Coordinates of C-alpha atoms and ligand atoms in Angstrom, one line a residue:
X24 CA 96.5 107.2 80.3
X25 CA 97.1 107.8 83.9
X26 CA 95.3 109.8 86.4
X27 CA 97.3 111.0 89.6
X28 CA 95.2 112.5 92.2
X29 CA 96.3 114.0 95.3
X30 CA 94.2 114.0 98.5
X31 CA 94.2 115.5 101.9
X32 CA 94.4 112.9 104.5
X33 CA 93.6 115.0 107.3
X34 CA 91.2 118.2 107.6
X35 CA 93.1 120.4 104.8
X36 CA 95.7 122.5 104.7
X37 CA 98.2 119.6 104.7
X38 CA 100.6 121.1 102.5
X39 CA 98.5 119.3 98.8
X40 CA 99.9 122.8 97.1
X41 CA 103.9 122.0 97.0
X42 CA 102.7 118.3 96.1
X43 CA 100.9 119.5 93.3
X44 CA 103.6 121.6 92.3
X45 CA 106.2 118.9 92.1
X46 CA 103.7 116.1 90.5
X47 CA 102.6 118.7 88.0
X48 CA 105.8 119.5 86.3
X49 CA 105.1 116.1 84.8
X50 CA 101.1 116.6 84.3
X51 CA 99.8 117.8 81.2
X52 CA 96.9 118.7 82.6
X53 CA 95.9 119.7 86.5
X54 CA 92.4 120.1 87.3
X55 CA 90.3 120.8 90.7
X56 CA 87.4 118.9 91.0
X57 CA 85.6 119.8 94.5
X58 CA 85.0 122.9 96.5
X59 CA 85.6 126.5 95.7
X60 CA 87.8 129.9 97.4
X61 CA 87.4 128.0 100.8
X62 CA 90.7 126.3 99.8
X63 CA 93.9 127.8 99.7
X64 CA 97.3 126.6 98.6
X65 CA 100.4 128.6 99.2
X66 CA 103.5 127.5 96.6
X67 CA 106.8 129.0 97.3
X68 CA 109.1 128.8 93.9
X69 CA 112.2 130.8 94.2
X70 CA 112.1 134.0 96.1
X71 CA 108.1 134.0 95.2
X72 CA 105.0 133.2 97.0
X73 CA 101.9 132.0 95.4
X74 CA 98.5 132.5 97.2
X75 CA 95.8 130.4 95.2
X76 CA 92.6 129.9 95.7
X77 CA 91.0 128.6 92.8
X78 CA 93.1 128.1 90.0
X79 CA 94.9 125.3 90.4
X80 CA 98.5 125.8 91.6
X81 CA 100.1 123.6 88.3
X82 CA 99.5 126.6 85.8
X83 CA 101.9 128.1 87.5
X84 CA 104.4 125.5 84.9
X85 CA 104.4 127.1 81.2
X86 CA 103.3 123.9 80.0
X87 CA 100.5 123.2 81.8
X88 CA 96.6 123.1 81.7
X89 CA 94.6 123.8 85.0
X90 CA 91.1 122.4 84.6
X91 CA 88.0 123.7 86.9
X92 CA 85.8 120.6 87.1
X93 CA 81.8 120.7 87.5
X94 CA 82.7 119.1 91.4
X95 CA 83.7 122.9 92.2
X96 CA 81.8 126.0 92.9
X97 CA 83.4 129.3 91.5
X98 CA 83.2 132.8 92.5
X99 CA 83.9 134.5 88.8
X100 CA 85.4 137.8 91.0
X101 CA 88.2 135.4 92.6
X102 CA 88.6 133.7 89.8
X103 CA 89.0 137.3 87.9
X104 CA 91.5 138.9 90.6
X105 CA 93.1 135.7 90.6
X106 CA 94.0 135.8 86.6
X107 CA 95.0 139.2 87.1
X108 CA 97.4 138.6 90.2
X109 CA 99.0 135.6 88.2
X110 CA 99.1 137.5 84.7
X111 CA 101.3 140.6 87.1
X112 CA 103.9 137.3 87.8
X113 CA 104.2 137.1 84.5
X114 CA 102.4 133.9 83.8
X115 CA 100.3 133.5 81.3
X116 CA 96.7 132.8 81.7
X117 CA 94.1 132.4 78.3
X118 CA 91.6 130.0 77.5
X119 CA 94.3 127.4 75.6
X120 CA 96.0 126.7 79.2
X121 CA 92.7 127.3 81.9
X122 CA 89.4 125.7 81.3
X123 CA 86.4 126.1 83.4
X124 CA 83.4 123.5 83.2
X125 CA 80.2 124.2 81.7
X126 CA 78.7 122.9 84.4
X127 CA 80.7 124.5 87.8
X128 CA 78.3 125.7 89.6
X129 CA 78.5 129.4 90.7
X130 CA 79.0 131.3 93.9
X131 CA 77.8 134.9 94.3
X132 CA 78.2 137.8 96.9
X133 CA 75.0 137.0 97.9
X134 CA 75.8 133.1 98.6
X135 CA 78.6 134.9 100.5
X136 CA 76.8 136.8 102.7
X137 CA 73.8 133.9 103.5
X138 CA 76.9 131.9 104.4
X139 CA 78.0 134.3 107.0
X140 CA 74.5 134.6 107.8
X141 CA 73.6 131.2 108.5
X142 CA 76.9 130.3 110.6
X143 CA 76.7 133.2 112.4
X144 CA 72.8 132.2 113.6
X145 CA 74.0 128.9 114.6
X146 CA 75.7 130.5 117.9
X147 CA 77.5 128.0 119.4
X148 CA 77.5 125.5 117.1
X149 CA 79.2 127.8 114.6
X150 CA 80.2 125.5 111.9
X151 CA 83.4 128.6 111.3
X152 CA 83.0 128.6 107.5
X153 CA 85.5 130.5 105.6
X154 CA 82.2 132.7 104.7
X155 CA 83.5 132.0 101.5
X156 CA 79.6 131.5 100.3
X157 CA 80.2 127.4 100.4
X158 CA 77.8 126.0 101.6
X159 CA 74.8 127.7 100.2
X160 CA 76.1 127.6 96.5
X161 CA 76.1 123.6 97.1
X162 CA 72.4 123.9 98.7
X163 CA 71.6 125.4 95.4
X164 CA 73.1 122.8 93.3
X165 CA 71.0 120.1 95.2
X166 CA 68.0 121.9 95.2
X167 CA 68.5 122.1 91.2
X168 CA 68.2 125.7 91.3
X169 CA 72.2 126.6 90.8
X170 CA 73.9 129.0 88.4
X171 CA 75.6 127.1 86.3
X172 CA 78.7 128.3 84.2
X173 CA 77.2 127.5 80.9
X174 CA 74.4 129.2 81.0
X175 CA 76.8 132.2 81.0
X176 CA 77.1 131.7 77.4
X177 CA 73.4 132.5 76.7
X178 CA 73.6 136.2 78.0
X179 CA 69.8 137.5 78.5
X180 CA 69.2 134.3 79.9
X181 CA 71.5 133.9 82.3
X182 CA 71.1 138.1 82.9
X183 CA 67.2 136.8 83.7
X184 CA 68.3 134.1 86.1
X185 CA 71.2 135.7 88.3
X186 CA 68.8 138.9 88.8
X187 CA 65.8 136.0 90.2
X188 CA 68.6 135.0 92.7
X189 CA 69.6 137.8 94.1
X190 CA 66.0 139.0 94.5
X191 CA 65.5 135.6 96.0
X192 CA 68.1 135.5 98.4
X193 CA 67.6 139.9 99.4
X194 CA 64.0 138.4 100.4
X195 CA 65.8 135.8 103.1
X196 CA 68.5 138.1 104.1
X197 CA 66.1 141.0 104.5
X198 CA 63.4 139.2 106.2
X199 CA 65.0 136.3 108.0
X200 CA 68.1 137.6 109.0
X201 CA 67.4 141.5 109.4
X202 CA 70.4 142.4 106.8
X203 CA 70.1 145.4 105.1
X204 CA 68.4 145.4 101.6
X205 CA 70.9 144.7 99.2
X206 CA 71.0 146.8 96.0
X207 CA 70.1 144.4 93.3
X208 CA 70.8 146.4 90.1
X209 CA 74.5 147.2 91.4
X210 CA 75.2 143.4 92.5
X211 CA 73.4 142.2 88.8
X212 CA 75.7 144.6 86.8
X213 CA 78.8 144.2 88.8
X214 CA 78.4 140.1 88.8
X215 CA 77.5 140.0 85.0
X216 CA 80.6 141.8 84.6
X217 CA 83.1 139.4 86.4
X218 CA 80.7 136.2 84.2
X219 CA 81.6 138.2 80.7
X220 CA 85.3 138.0 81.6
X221 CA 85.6 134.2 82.1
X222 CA 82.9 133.2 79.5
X223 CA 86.1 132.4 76.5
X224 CA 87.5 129.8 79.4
X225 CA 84.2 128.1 79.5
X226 CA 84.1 124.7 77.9
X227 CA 82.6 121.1 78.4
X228 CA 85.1 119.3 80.0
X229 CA 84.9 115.6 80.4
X230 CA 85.0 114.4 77.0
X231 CA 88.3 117.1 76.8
X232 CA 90.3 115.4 79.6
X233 CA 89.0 111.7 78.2
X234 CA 90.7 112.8 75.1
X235 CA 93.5 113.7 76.8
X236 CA 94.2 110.3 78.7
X237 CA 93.4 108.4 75.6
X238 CA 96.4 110.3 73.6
X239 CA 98.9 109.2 77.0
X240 CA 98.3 112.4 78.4
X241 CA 98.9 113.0 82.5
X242 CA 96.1 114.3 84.3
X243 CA 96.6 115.4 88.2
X244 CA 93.5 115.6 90.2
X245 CA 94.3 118.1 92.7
X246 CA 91.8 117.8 96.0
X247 CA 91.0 120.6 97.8
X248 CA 90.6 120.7 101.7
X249 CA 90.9 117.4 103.1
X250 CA 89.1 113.6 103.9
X251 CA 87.8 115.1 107.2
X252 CA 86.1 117.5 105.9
X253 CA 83.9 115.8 102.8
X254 CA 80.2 116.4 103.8
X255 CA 79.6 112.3 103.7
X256 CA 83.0 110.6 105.5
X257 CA 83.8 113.9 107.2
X258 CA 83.2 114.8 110.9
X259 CA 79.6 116.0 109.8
X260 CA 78.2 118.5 110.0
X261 CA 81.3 120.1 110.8
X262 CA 83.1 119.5 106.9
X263 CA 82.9 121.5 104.3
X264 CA 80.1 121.1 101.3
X265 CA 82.2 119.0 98.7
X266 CA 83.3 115.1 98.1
X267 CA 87.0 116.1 99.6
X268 CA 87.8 112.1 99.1
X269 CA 89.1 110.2 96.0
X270 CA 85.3 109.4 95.0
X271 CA 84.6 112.9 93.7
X272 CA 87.0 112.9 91.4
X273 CA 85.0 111.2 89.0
X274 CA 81.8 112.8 89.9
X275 CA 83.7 116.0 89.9
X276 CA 85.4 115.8 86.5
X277 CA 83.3 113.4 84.9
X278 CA 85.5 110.5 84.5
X279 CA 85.7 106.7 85.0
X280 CA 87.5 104.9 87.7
X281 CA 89.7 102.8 85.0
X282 CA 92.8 106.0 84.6
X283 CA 93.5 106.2 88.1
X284 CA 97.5 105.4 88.5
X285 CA 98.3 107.1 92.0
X286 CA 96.5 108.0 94.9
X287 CA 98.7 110.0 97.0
X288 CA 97.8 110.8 100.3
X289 CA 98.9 114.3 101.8
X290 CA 99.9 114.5 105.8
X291 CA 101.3 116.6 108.2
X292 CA 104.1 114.8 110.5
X293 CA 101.6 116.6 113.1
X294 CA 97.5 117.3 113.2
X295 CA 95.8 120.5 112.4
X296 CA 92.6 121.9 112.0
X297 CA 90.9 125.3 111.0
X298 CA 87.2 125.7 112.4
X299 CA 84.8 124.2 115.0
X300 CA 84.0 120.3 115.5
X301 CA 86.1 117.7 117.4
X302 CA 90.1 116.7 117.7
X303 CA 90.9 114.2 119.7
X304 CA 94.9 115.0 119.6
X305 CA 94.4 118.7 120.5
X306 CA 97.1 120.6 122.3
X307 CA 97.5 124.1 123.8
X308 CA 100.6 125.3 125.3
X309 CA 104.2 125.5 124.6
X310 CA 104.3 122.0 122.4
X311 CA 101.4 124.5 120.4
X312 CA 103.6 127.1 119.5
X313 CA 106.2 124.2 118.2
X314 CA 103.8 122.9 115.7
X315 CA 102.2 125.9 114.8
X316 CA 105.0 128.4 114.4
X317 CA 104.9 132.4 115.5
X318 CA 102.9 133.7 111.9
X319 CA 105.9 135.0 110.7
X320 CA 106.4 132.8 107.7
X321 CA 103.8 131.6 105.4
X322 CA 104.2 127.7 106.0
X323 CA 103.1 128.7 110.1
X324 CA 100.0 127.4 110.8
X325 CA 97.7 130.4 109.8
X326 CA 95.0 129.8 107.4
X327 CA 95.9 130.6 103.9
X328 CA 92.3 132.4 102.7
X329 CA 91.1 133.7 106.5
X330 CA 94.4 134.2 108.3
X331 CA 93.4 132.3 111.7
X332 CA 95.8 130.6 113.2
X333 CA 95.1 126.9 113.3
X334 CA 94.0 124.3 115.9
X335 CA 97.5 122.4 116.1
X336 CA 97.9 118.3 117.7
X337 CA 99.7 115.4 117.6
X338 CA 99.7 113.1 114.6
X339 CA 96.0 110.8 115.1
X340 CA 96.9 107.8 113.0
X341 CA 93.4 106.8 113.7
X342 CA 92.0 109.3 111.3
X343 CA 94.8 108.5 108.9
X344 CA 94.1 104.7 108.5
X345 CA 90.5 105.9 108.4
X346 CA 91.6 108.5 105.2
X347 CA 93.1 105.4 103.7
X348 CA 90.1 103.0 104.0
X349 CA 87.4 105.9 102.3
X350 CA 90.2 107.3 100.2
X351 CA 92.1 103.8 99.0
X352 CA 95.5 106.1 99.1
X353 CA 98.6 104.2 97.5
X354 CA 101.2 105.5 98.7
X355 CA 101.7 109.0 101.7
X356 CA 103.4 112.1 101.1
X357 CA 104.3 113.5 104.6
X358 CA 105.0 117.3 105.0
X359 CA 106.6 119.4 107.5
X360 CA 108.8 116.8 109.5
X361 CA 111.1 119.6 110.1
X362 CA 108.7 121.4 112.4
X363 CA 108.8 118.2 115.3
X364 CA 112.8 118.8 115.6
X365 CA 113.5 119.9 119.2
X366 CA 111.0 118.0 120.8
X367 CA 112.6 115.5 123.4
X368 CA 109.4 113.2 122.7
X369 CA 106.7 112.9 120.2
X370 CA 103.2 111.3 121.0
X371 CA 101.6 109.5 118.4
X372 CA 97.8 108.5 118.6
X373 CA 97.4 105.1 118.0
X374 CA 93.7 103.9 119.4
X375 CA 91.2 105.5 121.3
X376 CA 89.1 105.2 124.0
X377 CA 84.9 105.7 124.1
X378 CA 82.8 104.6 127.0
X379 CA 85.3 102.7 128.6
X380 CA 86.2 100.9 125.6
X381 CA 89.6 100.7 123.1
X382 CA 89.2 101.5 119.7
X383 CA 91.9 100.4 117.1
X384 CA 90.3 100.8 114.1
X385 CA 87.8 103.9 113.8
X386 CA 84.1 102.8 113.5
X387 CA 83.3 106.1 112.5
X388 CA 80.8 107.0 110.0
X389 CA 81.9 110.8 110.1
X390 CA 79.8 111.5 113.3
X391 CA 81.4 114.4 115.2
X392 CA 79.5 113.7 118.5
X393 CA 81.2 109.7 118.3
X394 CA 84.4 111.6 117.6
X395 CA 84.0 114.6 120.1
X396 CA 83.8 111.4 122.9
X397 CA 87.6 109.6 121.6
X398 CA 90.7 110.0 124.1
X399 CA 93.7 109.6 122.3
X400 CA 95.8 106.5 123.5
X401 CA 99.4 107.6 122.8
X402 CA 103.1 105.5 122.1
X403 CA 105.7 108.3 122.5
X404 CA 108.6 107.9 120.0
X405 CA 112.0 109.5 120.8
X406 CA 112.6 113.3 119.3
X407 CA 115.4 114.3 117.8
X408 CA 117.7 117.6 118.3
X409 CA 119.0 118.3 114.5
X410 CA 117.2 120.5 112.1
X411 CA 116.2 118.6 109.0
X412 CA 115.9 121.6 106.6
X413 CA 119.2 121.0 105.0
X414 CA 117.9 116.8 104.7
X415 CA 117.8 115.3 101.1
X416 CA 118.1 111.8 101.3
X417 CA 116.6 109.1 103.8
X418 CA 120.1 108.6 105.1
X419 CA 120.8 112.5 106.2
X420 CA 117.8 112.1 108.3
X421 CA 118.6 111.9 111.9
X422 CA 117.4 107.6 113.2
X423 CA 114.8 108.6 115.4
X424 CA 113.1 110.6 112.0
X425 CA 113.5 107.6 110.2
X426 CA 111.7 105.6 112.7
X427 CA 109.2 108.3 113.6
X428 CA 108.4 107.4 109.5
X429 CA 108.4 103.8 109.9
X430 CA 106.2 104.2 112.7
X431 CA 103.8 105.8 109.9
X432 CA 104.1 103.2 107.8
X433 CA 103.9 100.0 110.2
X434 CA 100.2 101.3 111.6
X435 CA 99.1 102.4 107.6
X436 CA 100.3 99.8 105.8
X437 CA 101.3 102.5 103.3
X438 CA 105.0 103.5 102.3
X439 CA 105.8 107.1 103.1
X440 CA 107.3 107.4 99.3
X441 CA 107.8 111.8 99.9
X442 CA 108.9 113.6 103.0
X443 CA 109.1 116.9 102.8
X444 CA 111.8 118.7 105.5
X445 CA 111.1 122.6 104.4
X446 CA 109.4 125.1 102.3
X447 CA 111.5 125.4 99.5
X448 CA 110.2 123.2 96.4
X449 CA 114.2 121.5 97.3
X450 CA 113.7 120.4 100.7
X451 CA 112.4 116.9 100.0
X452 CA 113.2 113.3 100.4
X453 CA 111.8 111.3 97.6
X454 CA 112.3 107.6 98.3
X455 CA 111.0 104.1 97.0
X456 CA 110.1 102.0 99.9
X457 CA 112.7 101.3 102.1
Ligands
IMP504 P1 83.3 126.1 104.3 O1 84.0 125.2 103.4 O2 83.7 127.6 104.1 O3 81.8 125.9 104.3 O4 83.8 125.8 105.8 C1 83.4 124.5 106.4 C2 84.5 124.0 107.3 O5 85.6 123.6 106.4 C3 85.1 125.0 108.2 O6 85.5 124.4 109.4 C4 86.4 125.6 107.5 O7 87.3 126.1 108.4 C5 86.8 124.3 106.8 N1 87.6 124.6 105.6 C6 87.1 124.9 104.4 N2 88.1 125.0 103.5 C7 89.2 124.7 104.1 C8 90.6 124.6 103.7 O8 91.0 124.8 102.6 N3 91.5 124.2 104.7 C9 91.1 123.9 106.0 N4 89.9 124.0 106.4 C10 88.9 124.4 105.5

């Protein structure tokens, strides 16, 4: 009965949507368990380009189930537009293959705009949320207030409760923030709408996926953004609203530890980061445009749900032997190695300084102000000229890519067991340790 999850290692956006892909064309089942539309995978299969931000990017194999956990929070309109954009590829989406947890909690348009709202009022210490409505669907889940999927299947009810919160939230919009009043019978019809058109999908799922591991069934636990980000181990406050790391998965889908087979740790060859808060290996300049691409393809580094390009750096292999210790990864999956060929050298991170001190191992308790104070210390390791894109096995890569991965692996203590040289679902290593 195993239970594969996939993790970001580094602060999302570290390529978890072509992992996914290639581990779930053995899953039976591939479920999300934290966050909502903040995250975005893009999946390139053939000539086609998937944009997903909620479903999880497995249904996109015939056989496959793609399970919303209770961990998430789930805009029914995106989830709506996203059935239909799928259903126009010609994959089909019905409430045998997708299920949605009783208890996700929901986001609404007017979650969306108190996001924007409340990020925008912080000035300078923006948090840069995807606006995505985030963080104040999650407020609502703590304060025990939240709209909760199931209720969706007791219609006057839930009609009753999503018409209190939008009159609740106008009030604060309207009289804290000086928005305009918003038109509560429009946003109550138009939102009851989008909840009628998931309500078949809506099921209880933990005892569903417990059956499933007990019959020998695979279940991939797909993370969305990534460890920096999880509002406890992250660089609070700037993270997102979810448990990113390995522990939600069993908050978020309602499972037990025992399952867990694989936990597969996703990183870039390089750093990157979308929003505000601290990174110590931050570059600008020409070595910037390297790593992050011109925009022109959709692996560049521009954000998959707001389009802005990202913050690009140097690999910090502080923060990944700090993903491993909250995460307890088994093994890395490193993406886009192919984007450091050309560079004569590549810097690696390796310690830090703070207050006149070395730091090898990060005592960091996810406090962006100790983390906004680190100075990289860097070993440069040799570049290599050749492109890698055509790479398929360890040996094709040139040696100076082979030890740029060992270098990985000596300061982790974690075989790189996946290396991925390109886009295409082809262009990838797979290799036991070496
Ligand atoms: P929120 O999740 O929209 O509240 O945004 C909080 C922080 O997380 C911001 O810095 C976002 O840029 C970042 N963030 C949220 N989702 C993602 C993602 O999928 N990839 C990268 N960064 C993300």
């Amino acid at each position: 009965m195993p239970l594969d999850i996939v993790i970001g290692a580094q602060w999302g956006d570290e390529g978890k949507g072509r992992v996914v892909d290639l581990f779930s064309q053995e899953s039976d089942l591939v479920a999300r368990y934290n966050g909502g539309d903040n995250a975005g995978h893009t999946v390139q299969v053939g000539q086609q380009t998937y944009k997903l931000h909620v479903i999880p990017s497995g249904i996109i194999h015939p056989e496959t189930v793609g399970v919303l956990g209770s961990g998430m929070v789930l805009n029914p309109q995106t989830l709506v537009e996203e059935m239909t954009l799928l259903r126009a590829a010609g994959i089909e989406i019905n409430p045998e293959r997708l299920w949605i947890s009783d208890a996700v909690q929901l986001i609404t348009p007017a979650h969306r705009l108190l996001d924007q709202a409340q990020d925008a009022a912080l000035g300078k210490g923006q948090i840069g949320t995807t606006g995505r409505g985030i963080g104040p669907a999650y407020v609502d889940k703590a304060a025990r207030r939240g709209l909760r999927a199931g209720e969706i299947l007791e219609p006057e009810y839930f009609a009753g409760r999503v018409r209190t919160h939008f009159e609740e939230v106008n009030r604060l919009l309207t009289g804290w923030y000086h928005y305009e009043n918003l038109d509560v019978d429009a946003q109550v019809t138009a939102y009851l709408g989008f909840a009628e058109e998931i309500r078949p999908y809506i099921r209880r799922i933990g005892p569903l996926v417990q059956i499933a591991l007990r019959a020998g069934k695979t279940v991939l636990a797909e993370g969305a953004q990534g460890t920096l980000l999880d509002v406890e181990q992250g660089s609070y406050p700037f993270v997102t609203s979810s448990h990113t790391t390995s522990s939600g998965v069993f908050s978020g889908l309602g499972l037990g530890v025992q399952p867990v087979r694989r936990v597969i740790g996703v990183t870039k060859a390089f750093q990157t980061r979308v929003g505000a808060g601290p990174m110590p290996t931050e570059l600008d300049g020409e070595a910037a445009k390297v790593l992050r691409g011109t925009g022109a393809n959709p692996w560049d580094e521009f954000g998959t749900t707001t389009g802005r390009p990202r913050r690009v750096g140097w690999l910090d292999l502080m923060l990944l032997k700090y993903a491993h210790e909250v995460n307890g990864f088994s093994e890395l999956f490193l993406t886009k190695l192919d984007v450091l060929s050309g560079l004569e050298e590549i810097p690696v991170c390796v310690a830090y300084t703070r207050d006149g001190q070395t730091l090898h191992a990060l005592d960091f308790s996810g406090d962006a102000r100790l983390l906004s104070r680190c100075t990289p210390v860097y070993e440069t390791l040799p570049g290599w000229s050749e492109e890698l894109r055509a790479c398929r096995r360890w040996e094709d890569l040139p040696s100076a890519a082979q030890d740029y991965v060992r270098f990985i692996e000596e300061h982790t203590g974690l075989p790189v067991t996946s290396i991925s040289v390109g886009p295409e679902r082809s262009a990838l290593i797979t290799r036991s340790s070496q």
